[in-house]
Tab-separated table of C-alpha atoms in Angstrom:
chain	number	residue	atom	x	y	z
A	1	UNK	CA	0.000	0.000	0.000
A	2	UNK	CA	1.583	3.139	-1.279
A	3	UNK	CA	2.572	5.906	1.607
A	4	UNK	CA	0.064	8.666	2.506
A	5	UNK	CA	1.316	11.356	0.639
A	6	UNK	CA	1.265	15.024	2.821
A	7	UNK	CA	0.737	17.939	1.036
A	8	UNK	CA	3.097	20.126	0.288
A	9	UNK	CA	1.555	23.064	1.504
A	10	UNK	CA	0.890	21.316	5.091
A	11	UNK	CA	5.049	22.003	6.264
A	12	UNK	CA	5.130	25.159	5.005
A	13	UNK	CA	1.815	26.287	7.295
A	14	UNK	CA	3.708	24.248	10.276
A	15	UNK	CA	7.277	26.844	9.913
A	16	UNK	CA	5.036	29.978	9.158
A	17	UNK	CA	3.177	29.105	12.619
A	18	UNK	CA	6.303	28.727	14.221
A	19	UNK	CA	7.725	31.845	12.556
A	20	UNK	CA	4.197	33.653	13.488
A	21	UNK	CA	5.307	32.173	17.546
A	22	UNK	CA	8.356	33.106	17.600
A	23	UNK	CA	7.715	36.942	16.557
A	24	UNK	CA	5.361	37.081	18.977
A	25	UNK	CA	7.483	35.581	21.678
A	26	UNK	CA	10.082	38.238	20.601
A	27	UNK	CA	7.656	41.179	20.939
A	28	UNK	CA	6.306	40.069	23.832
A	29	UNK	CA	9.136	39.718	25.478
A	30	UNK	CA	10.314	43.339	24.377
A	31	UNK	CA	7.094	44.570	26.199
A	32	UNK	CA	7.994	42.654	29.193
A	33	UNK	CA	11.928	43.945	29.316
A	34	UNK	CA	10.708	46.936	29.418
A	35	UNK	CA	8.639	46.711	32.600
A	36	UNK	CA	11.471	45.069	34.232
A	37	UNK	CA	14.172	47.919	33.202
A	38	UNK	CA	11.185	50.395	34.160
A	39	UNK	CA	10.735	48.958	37.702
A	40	UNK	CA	7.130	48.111	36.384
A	41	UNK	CA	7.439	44.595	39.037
A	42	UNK	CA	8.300	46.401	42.076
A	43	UNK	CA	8.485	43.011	44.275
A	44	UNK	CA	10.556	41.458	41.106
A	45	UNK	CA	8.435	39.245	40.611
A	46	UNK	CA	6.565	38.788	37.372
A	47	UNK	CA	2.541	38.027	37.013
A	48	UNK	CA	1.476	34.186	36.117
A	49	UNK	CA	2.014	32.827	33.171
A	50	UNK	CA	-2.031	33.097	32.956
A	51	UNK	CA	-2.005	36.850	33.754
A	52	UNK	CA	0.586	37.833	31.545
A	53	UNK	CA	-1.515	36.009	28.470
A	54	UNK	CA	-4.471	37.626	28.905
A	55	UNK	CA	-3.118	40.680	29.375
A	56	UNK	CA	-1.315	40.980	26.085
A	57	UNK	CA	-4.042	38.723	24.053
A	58	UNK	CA	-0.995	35.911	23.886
A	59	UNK	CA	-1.291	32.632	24.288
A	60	UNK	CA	0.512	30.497	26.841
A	61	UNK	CA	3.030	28.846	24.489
A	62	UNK	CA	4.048	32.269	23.209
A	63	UNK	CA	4.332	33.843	27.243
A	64	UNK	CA	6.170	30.879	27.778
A	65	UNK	CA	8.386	31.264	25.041
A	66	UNK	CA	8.731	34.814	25.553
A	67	UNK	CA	9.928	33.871	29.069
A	68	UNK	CA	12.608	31.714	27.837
A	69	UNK	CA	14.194	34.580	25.774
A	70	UNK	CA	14.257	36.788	29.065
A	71	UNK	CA	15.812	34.042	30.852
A	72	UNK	CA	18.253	33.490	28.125
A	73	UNK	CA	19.564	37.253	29.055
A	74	UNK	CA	19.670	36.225	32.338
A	75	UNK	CA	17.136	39.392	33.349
A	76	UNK	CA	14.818	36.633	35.022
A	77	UNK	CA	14.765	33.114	36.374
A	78	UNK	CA	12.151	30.305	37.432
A	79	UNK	CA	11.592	29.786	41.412
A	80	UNK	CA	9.917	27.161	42.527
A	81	UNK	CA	6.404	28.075	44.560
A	82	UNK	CA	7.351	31.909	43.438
A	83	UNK	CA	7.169	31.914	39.986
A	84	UNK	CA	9.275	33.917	37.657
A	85	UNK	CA	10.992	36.508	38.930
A	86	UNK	CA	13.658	39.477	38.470
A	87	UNK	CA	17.517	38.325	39.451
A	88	UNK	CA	19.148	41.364	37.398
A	89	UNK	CA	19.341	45.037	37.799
A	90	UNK	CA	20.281	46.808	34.827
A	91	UNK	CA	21.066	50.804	35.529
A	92	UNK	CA	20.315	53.539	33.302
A	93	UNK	CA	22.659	55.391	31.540
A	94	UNK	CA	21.911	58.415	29.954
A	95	UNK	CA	22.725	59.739	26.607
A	96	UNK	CA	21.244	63.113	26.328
A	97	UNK	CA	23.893	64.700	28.791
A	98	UNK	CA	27.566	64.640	28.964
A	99	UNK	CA	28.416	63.154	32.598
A	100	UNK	CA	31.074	60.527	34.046
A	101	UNK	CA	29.859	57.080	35.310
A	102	UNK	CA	29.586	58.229	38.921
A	103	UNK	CA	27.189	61.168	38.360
A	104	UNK	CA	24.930	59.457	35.842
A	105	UNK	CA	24.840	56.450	38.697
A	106	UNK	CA	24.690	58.004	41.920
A	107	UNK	CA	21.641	56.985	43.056
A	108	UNK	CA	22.413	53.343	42.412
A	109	UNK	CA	25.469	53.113	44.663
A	110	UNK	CA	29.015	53.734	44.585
A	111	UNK	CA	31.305	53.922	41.519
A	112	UNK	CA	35.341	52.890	42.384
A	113	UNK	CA	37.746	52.432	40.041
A	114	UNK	CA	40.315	50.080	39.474
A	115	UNK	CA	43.294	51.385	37.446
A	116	UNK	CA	44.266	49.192	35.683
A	117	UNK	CA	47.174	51.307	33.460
A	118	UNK	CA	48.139	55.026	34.065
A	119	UNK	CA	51.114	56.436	32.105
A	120	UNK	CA	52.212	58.222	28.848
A	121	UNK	CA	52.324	56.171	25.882
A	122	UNK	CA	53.156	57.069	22.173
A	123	UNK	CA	49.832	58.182	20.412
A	124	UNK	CA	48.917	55.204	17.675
A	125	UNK	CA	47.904	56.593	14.252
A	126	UNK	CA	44.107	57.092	15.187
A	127	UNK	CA	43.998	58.370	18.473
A	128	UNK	CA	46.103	60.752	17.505
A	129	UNK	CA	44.304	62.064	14.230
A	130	UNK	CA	41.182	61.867	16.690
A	131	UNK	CA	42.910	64.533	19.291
A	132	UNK	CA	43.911	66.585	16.822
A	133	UNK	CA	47.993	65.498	17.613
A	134	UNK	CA	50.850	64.408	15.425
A	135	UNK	CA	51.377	61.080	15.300
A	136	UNK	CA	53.298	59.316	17.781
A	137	UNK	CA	53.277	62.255	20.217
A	138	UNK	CA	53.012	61.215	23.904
A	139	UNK	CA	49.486	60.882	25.405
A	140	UNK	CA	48.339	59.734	28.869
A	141	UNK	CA	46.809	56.231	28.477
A	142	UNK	CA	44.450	55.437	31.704
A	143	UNK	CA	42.885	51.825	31.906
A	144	UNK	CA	39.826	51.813	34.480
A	145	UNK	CA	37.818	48.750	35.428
A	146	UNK	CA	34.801	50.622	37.120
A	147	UNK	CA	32.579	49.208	39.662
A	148	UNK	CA	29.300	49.978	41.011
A	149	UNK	CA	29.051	48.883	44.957
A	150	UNK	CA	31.757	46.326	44.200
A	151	UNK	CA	29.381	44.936	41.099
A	152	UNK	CA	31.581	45.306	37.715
A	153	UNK	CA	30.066	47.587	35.049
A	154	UNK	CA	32.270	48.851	32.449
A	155	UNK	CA	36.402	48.716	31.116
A	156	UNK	CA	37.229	52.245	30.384
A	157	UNK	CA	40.141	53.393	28.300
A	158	UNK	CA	41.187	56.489	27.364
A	159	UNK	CA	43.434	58.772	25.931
A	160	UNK	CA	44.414	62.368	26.762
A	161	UNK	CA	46.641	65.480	25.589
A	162	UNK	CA	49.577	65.269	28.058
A	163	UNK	CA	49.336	69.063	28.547
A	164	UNK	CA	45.552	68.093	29.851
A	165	UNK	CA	46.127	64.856	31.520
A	166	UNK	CA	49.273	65.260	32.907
A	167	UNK	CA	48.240	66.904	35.842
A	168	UNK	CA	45.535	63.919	36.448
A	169	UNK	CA	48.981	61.635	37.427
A	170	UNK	CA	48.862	63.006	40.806
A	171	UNK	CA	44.991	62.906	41.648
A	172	UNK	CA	42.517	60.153	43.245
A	173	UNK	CA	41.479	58.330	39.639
A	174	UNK	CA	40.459	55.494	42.089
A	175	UNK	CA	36.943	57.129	43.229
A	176	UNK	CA	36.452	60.461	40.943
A	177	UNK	CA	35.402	60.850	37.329
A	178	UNK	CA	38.137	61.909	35.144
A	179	UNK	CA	35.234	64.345	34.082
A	180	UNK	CA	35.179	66.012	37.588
A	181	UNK	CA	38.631	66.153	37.648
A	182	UNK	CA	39.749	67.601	34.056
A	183	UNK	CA	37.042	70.377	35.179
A	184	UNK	CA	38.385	70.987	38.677
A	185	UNK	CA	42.262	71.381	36.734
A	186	UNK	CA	40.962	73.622	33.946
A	187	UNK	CA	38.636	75.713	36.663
A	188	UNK	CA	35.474	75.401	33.788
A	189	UNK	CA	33.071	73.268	32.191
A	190	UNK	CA	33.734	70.762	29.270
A	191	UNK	CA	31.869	71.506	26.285
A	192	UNK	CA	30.182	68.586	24.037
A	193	UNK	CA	31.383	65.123	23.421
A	194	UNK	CA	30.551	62.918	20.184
A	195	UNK	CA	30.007	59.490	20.593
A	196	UNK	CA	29.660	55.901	18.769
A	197	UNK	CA	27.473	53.319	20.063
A	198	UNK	CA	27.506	49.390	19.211
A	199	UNK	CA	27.329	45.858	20.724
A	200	UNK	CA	30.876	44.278	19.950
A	201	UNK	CA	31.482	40.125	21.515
A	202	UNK	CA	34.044	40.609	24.252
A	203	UNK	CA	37.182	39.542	24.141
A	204	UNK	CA	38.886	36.859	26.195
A	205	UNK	CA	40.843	39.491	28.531
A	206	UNK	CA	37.966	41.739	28.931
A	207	UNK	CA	35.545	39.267	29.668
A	208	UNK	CA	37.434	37.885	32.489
A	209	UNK	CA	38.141	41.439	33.622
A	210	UNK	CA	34.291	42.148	34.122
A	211	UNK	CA	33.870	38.494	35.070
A	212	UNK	CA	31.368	38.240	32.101
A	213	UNK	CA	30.609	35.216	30.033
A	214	UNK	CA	33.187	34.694	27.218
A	215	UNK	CA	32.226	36.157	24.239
A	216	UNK	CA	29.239	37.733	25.337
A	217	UNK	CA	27.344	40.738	24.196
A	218	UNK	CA	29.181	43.991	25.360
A	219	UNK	CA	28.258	48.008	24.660
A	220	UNK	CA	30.842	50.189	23.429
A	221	UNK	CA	30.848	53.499	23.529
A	222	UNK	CA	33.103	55.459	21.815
A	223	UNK	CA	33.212	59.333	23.274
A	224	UNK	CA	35.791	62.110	22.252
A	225	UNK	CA	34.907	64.979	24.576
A	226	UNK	CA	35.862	68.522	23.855
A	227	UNK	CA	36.306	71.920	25.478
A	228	UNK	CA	34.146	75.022	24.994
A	229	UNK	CA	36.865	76.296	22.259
A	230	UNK	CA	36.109	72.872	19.862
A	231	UNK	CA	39.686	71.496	21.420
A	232	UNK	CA	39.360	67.410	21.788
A	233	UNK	CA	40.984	66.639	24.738
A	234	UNK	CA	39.618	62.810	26.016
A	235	UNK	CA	38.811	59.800	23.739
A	236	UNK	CA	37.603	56.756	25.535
A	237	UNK	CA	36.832	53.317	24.663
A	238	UNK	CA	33.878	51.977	27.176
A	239	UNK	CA	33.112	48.807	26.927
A	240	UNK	CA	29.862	48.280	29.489
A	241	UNK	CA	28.498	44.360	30.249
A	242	UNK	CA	25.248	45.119	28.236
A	243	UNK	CA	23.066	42.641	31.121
A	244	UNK	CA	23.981	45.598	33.471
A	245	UNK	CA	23.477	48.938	31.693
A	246	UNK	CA	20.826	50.051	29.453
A	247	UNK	CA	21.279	53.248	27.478
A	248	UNK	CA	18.503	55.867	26.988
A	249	UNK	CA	18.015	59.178	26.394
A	250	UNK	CA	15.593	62.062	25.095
A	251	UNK	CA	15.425	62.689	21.373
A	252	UNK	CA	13.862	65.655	19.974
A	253	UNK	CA	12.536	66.604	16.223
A	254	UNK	CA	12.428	70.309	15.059
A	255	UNK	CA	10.877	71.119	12.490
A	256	UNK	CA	13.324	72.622	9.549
């Protein structure tokens, strides 16, 4: 007896409903992030699987698949007789205004530093083009692990004029913003900083240095920061451990 042919069509309406799942998982699961980041749980601990379908009109395969992908990030975790709950903090980081790690996170605890390298060091090709130096002229180099109540949040490296940063040899980089400091030298304000944002893999040595999984997801922000006059005078490398820090800010349109 010849095999029960399936038609053709039958797979195809199988993977689109597990595409159709899966994008709903994923946008669920955006909506649910966001609560989390926004303190929207206050007792960290997330509704029943039950709740959280009827709420968003999903069913209980795609909440529970939309749970998964939170886990995955590590933002929540299953407890027995609890239920799902919160067992990460991420902090907010703002992007709208130019401030060091310890004044855009002082209400979350204390920032310390760890430095890691402090010295002059001949300026490679592109940091120097970027401060606006010959090439090869000596820069300070300052390597900061950075640490929020003990908890490790970022790798910072940067590189300075040594007619700006010299001066910073002698002061307490160990538990004040180089920010706060090149301000307290020069006796004003910095002016405006440009910056790069992407998710890069770590590295070996920098994963082990914010005690992150290998390879895993980090931010880095690129920032050359400038005085009043237009002069460039820090470029940094920030790598942050992207399950701790979320970025946001306040965009505005004008009209032309």
């Amino acid at each position: 007896m010849p095999a029960e042919r399936i038609p053709a069509s039958l797979p195809v309406a199988a993977a689109r409903r597990r595409r159709l799942r899966a994008d709903q998982a994923r946008q669920l699961a955006d909506l649910l992030r966001h609560q989390i980041l926004s303190g929207g749980f206050p007792r960290g601990v997330l509704p029943l699987e039950d709740v959280i379908a009827a709420d968003y009109r999903a069913s209980r395969n795609t909440v529970r698949q939309a749970l998964d992908l939170l886990r995955g990030e590590q933002l929540v975790e299953r407890k027995a007789g609890v239920g799902t709950v919160v067992v990460c903090e991420k902090y907010p980081h703002g992007l709208d205004r130019l401030q060091g790690l310890a004044e855009t996170l002082h209400e979350h605890g204390r920032v310390t530093n760890e430095v890691r390298t402090v010295g002059p060091v001949s300026a490679p090709g592109p940091v120097a083009h970027r401060l606006g130096l010959p090439e090869h002229t000596d820069v300070l180099c300052i390597e900061r692990l950075r640490r929020l109540d003990g908890l490790p949040l970022s790798l910072d490296l940067s590189y300075l004029p040594m007619d700006v940063g010299g001066d910073l040899l002698g002061c307490d980089l160990e538990n004040t913003d180089v920010f706060r400091l090149l301000e307290t030298l020069s006796g004003g304000p910095l002016g405006h900083a440009e910056i790069t944002l992407e998710a890069v893999n770590s590295d070996a040595h920098s994963a082990a240095v914010l005690e992150a999984p290998r390879e895993s997801a980090v931010l880095m922000l690129e920032r050359l920061t400038h005085l009043p006059d237009g002069r460039p005078v820090d470029l940094e490398f920030i790598r942050f451990r992207g399950d701790r820090i979320t970025m946001s800010g306040v965009l505005r349109r004008h009209s032309v």
